[in-house]
Amino acid sequence: MIVTTDTGSAMVLLGPNGERVRIRSLARRTVLTSACESFDHLRLSPGARHELPGRPDAETVLHVLRGAAVVGRLPGEPDHLASDGDLLLARRGHALHLEAGPLGAELLCLTLTAPLHRAGTRAALARRRAERRNRP
């Protein structure tokens, strides 16, 4: 696991109207045994927009530290207003669209690998559990 403690190592994205999104990676996965892909600190300037792409093998957890942000999944779907202390979970494969409120927003973003189940895996696990129960 790579862990960052340096306050200067951040990526800054600039929007079309000068909005800023500052992303600092606090930790990244470097070995295959970890379920945590990344742990990022996001700061969005007032009105800034940012998209967190969804992956079929990962889930995202957002914790709003300060400010407010409108969080949506897809155009046409209802958006949610998240503010201080709110915790949001995006299921695997779902992208999240963030738009900071009038005072900006500060969030922690945790991305976790969610293993995909192959066909028959659940049935095989259920059989093994039943076999263990029936042992003398």
Coordinates of C-alpha atoms in Angstrom, one line a residue:
M1 CA 0.0 0.0 0.0
I2 CA 1.3 3.4 -0.9
V3 CA 0.4 6.0 1.7
T4 CA 0.8 9.8 1.1
T5 CA 1.4 12.2 3.9
D6 CA 2.8 15.1 1.8
T7 CA 0.3 18.0 1.6
G8 CA 1.8 19.3 -1.7
S9 CA 1.2 16.2 -3.9
A10 CA -2.3 17.0 -5.4
M11 CA -3.7 17.0 -8.9
V12 CA -5.8 20.1 -9.7
L13 CA -8.4 20.0 -12.5
L14 CA -9.7 23.3 -13.9
G15 CA -13.2 23.6 -15.2
P16 CA -14.4 25.8 -18.1
N17 CA -15.3 28.7 -15.8
G18 CA -12.2 28.4 -13.6
E19 CA -13.8 26.0 -11.1
R20 CA -11.2 23.8 -9.4
V21 CA -11.2 20.2 -8.3
R22 CA -8.2 19.3 -6.1
I23 CA -7.6 15.5 -5.7
R24 CA -5.0 14.2 -3.4
S25 CA -4.5 10.4 -3.2
L26 CA -4.1 9.4 0.5
A27 CA -3.5 5.7 -0.3
R28 CA -3.3 3.4 -3.4
R29 CA -3.3 -0.3 -3.7
T30 CA 0.0 -1.9 -4.9
V31 CA -0.7 -5.5 -4.1
L32 CA -3.5 -7.8 -5.3
T33 CA -4.4 -8.9 -1.8
S34 CA -6.0 -5.6 -0.8
A35 CA -9.7 -4.8 -1.5
C36 CA -9.0 -1.1 -1.2
E37 CA -8.2 0.4 -4.6
S38 CA -7.7 4.0 -3.5
F39 CA -8.5 6.5 -0.8
D40 CA -8.7 10.1 -2.2
H41 CA -9.3 13.5 -0.7
L42 CA -11.4 15.8 -3.1
R43 CA -11.8 19.5 -2.8
L44 CA -14.2 21.1 -5.2
S45 CA -14.4 24.9 -5.6
P46 CA -17.9 26.5 -5.6
G47 CA -19.9 25.1 -8.6
A48 CA -17.1 22.8 -9.7
R49 CA -18.2 19.5 -11.4
H50 CA -16.4 16.2 -11.3
E51 CA -17.2 12.7 -12.5
L52 CA -16.1 9.5 -10.8
P53 CA -16.3 6.8 -13.4
G54 CA -17.9 3.5 -12.4
R55 CA -16.2 0.2 -12.9
P56 CA -17.9 -3.2 -13.0
D57 CA -15.5 -4.5 -10.3
A58 CA -15.4 -1.6 -7.9
E59 CA -17.7 0.2 -5.5
T60 CA -17.3 3.8 -4.3
V61 CA -18.0 5.3 -0.9
L62 CA -18.1 9.1 -0.5
H63 CA -18.0 10.9 2.9
V64 CA -18.8 14.6 2.8
L65 CA -16.4 16.4 5.2
R66 CA -17.5 20.0 4.5
G67 CA -19.8 21.9 2.3
A68 CA -22.5 20.4 0.1
A69 CA -22.6 18.6 -3.3
V70 CA -25.3 17.4 -5.6
V71 CA -24.6 13.8 -6.4
G72 CA -26.2 12.1 -9.3
R73 CA -25.7 8.8 -11.3
L74 CA -27.1 9.5 -14.7
P75 CA -28.7 12.4 -16.5
G76 CA -32.5 12.2 -16.0
E77 CA -32.2 10.3 -12.7
P78 CA -32.9 12.1 -9.4
D79 CA -30.0 13.8 -7.8
H80 CA -29.2 13.8 -4.1
L81 CA -28.0 16.7 -2.0
A82 CA -25.2 15.6 0.3
S83 CA -23.9 17.8 3.0
D84 CA -21.6 17.6 6.1
G85 CA -21.3 14.1 7.5
D86 CA -23.3 12.4 4.8
L87 CA -22.0 9.0 3.6
L88 CA -22.9 7.8 0.0
L89 CA -22.4 4.4 -1.6
A90 CA -22.2 3.9 -5.4
R91 CA -22.8 0.3 -6.4
R92 CA -20.3 -1.4 -8.8
G93 CA -20.5 -0.1 -12.3
H94 CA -22.3 3.2 -11.4
A95 CA -20.6 6.5 -12.3
L96 CA -21.1 9.4 -9.9
H97 CA -21.5 13.0 -11.1
L98 CA -20.6 15.6 -8.4
E99 CA -21.4 19.3 -8.4
A100 CA -20.2 21.4 -5.5
G101 CA -22.6 23.8 -3.8
P102 CA -22.1 27.6 -3.5
L103 CA -19.4 27.2 -0.8
G104 CA -17.6 24.3 -2.4
A105 CA -17.2 20.8 -1.0
E106 CA -14.6 18.6 0.6
L107 CA -15.0 14.8 0.4
L108 CA -13.2 11.6 1.1
C109 CA -13.6 8.9 -1.6
L110 CA -12.9 5.3 -0.9
T111 CA -12.9 2.9 -3.9
L112 CA -13.1 -0.8 -3.1
T113 CA -12.8 -3.9 -5.3
A114 CA -16.0 -5.9 -5.3
P115 CA -15.3 -9.4 -6.6
L116 CA -17.5 -10.6 -9.4
H117 CA -19.3 -13.9 -8.7
R118 CA -19.1 -16.5 -11.5
A119 CA -22.1 -18.5 -12.3
G120 CA -22.5 -21.4 -9.9
T121 CA -20.2 -20.0 -7.2
R122 CA -23.1 -19.3 -4.8
A123 CA -24.5 -22.8 -5.4
A124 CA -21.1 -24.4 -4.7
L125 CA -20.7 -22.4 -1.5
A126 CA -24.2 -23.4 -0.3
R127 CA -23.3 -27.1 -1.1
R128 CA -20.1 -26.9 1.0
R129 CA -22.0 -25.3 3.9
A130 CA -24.6 -28.1 3.8
E131 CA -21.9 -30.7 3.7
R132 CA -20.2 -29.2 6.7
R133 CA -23.4 -29.2 8.7
N134 CA -24.1 -32.9 7.9
R135 CA -20.6 -34.1 9.1
P136 CA -20.6 -36.1 12.3

